[in-house]
Coordinates of C-alpha atoms in Angstrom, one line a residue:
X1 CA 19.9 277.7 42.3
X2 CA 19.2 274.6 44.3
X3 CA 20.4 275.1 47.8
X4 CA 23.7 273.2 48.9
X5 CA 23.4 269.9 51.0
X6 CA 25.7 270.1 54.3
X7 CA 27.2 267.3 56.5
X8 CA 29.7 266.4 58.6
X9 CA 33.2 266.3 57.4
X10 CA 35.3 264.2 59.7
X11 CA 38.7 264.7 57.6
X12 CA 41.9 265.9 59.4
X13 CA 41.1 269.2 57.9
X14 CA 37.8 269.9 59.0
X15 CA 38.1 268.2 62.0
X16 CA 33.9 267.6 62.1
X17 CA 33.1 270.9 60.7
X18 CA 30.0 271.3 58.8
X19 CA 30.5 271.7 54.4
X20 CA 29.2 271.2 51.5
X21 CA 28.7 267.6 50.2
X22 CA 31.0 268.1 47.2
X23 CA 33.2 269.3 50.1
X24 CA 33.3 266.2 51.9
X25 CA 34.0 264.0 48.9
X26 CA 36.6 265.8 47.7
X27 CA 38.1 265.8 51.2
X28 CA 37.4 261.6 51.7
X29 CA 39.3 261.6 48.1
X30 CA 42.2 263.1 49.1
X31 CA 42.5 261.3 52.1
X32 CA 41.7 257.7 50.3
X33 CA 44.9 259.1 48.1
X34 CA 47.4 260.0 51.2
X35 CA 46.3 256.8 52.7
X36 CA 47.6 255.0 49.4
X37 CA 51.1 257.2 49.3
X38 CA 51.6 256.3 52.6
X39 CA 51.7 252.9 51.8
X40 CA 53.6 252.7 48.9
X41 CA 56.4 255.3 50.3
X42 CA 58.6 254.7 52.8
X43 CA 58.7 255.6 56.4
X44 CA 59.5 259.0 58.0
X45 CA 62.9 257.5 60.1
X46 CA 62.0 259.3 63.0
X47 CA 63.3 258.5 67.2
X48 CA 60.8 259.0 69.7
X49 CA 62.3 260.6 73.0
X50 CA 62.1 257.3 75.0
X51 CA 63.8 255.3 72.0
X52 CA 66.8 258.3 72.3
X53 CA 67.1 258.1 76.2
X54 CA 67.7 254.2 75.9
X55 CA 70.4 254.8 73.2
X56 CA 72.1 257.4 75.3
X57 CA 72.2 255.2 78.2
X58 CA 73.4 252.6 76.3
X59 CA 76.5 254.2 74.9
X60 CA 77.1 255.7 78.6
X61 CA 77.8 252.4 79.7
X62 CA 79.8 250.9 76.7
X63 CA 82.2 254.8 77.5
X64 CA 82.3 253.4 81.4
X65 CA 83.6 249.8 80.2
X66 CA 86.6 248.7 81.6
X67 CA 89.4 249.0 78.9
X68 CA 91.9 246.2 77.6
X69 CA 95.1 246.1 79.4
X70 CA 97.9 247.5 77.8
X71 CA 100.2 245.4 75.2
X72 CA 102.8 243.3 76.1
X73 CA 106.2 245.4 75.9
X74 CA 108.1 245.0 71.8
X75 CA 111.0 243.6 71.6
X76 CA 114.3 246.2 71.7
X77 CA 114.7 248.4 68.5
X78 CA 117.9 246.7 67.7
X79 CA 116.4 243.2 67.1
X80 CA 116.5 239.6 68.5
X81 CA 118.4 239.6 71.7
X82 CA 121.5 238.0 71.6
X83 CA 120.6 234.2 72.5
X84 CA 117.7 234.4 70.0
X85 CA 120.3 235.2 67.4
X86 CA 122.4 232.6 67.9
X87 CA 119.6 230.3 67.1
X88 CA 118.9 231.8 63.6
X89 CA 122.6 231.5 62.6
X90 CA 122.7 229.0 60.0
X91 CA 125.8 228.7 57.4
X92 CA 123.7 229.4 54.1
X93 CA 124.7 230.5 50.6
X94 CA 122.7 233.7 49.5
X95 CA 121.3 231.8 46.4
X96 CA 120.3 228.8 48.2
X97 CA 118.3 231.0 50.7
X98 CA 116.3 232.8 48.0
X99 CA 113.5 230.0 45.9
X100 CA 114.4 230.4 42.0
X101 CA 111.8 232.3 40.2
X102 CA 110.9 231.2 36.5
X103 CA 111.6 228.2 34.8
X104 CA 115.4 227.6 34.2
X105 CA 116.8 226.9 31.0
X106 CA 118.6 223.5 30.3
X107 CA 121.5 223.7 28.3

């Protein structure tokens, strides 16, 4: 049996270990195909720590923002005060208050 070449195999694996040539290929392979998936599939959605601390402090201060001040007080429950009435008082039959719906038929 012919003895086995060894080099260097730099592959995240190995990390610069010393294997067998066929080794090493097979490891450069693999790594030539990761290096391909990568590329084609998405990326991992991931935060880093300092990326997090800005968000946080950023929604800290939109909590602390002064708030809207409160809405204007509703009329009373029991409707248009009394001078506001008077305006809306008009003499008007029902039927000329509500728009005719359809087409009306001459006779």
């Amino acid at each position: 049996m012919p003895p086995q070449v060894h080099v260097v195999c730099n592959c995240e694996l190995c990390g610069g270990k010393v294997v067998a040539k066929a080794t090493r290929a097979r490891h450069s392979k693999q790594a030539e195909q990761a290096a391909l998936l990568r590329l084609v599939s998405k990326p991992k959605r991931t935060i880093s720590k300092e990326t997090h601390r800005t968000a946080q402090r950023f929604l800290k201060k939109l909590a602390q923002a002064p708030q809207a001040p409160p809405a204007p007080q509703r009329p009373p429950p029991g409707g248009l005060e009394l001078e506001q009435a008077a305006d809306f008082d008009i003499d008007m039959d029902e039927g000329d208050a509500m728009p005719r719906r359809g087409i009306d038929i001459a006779s």
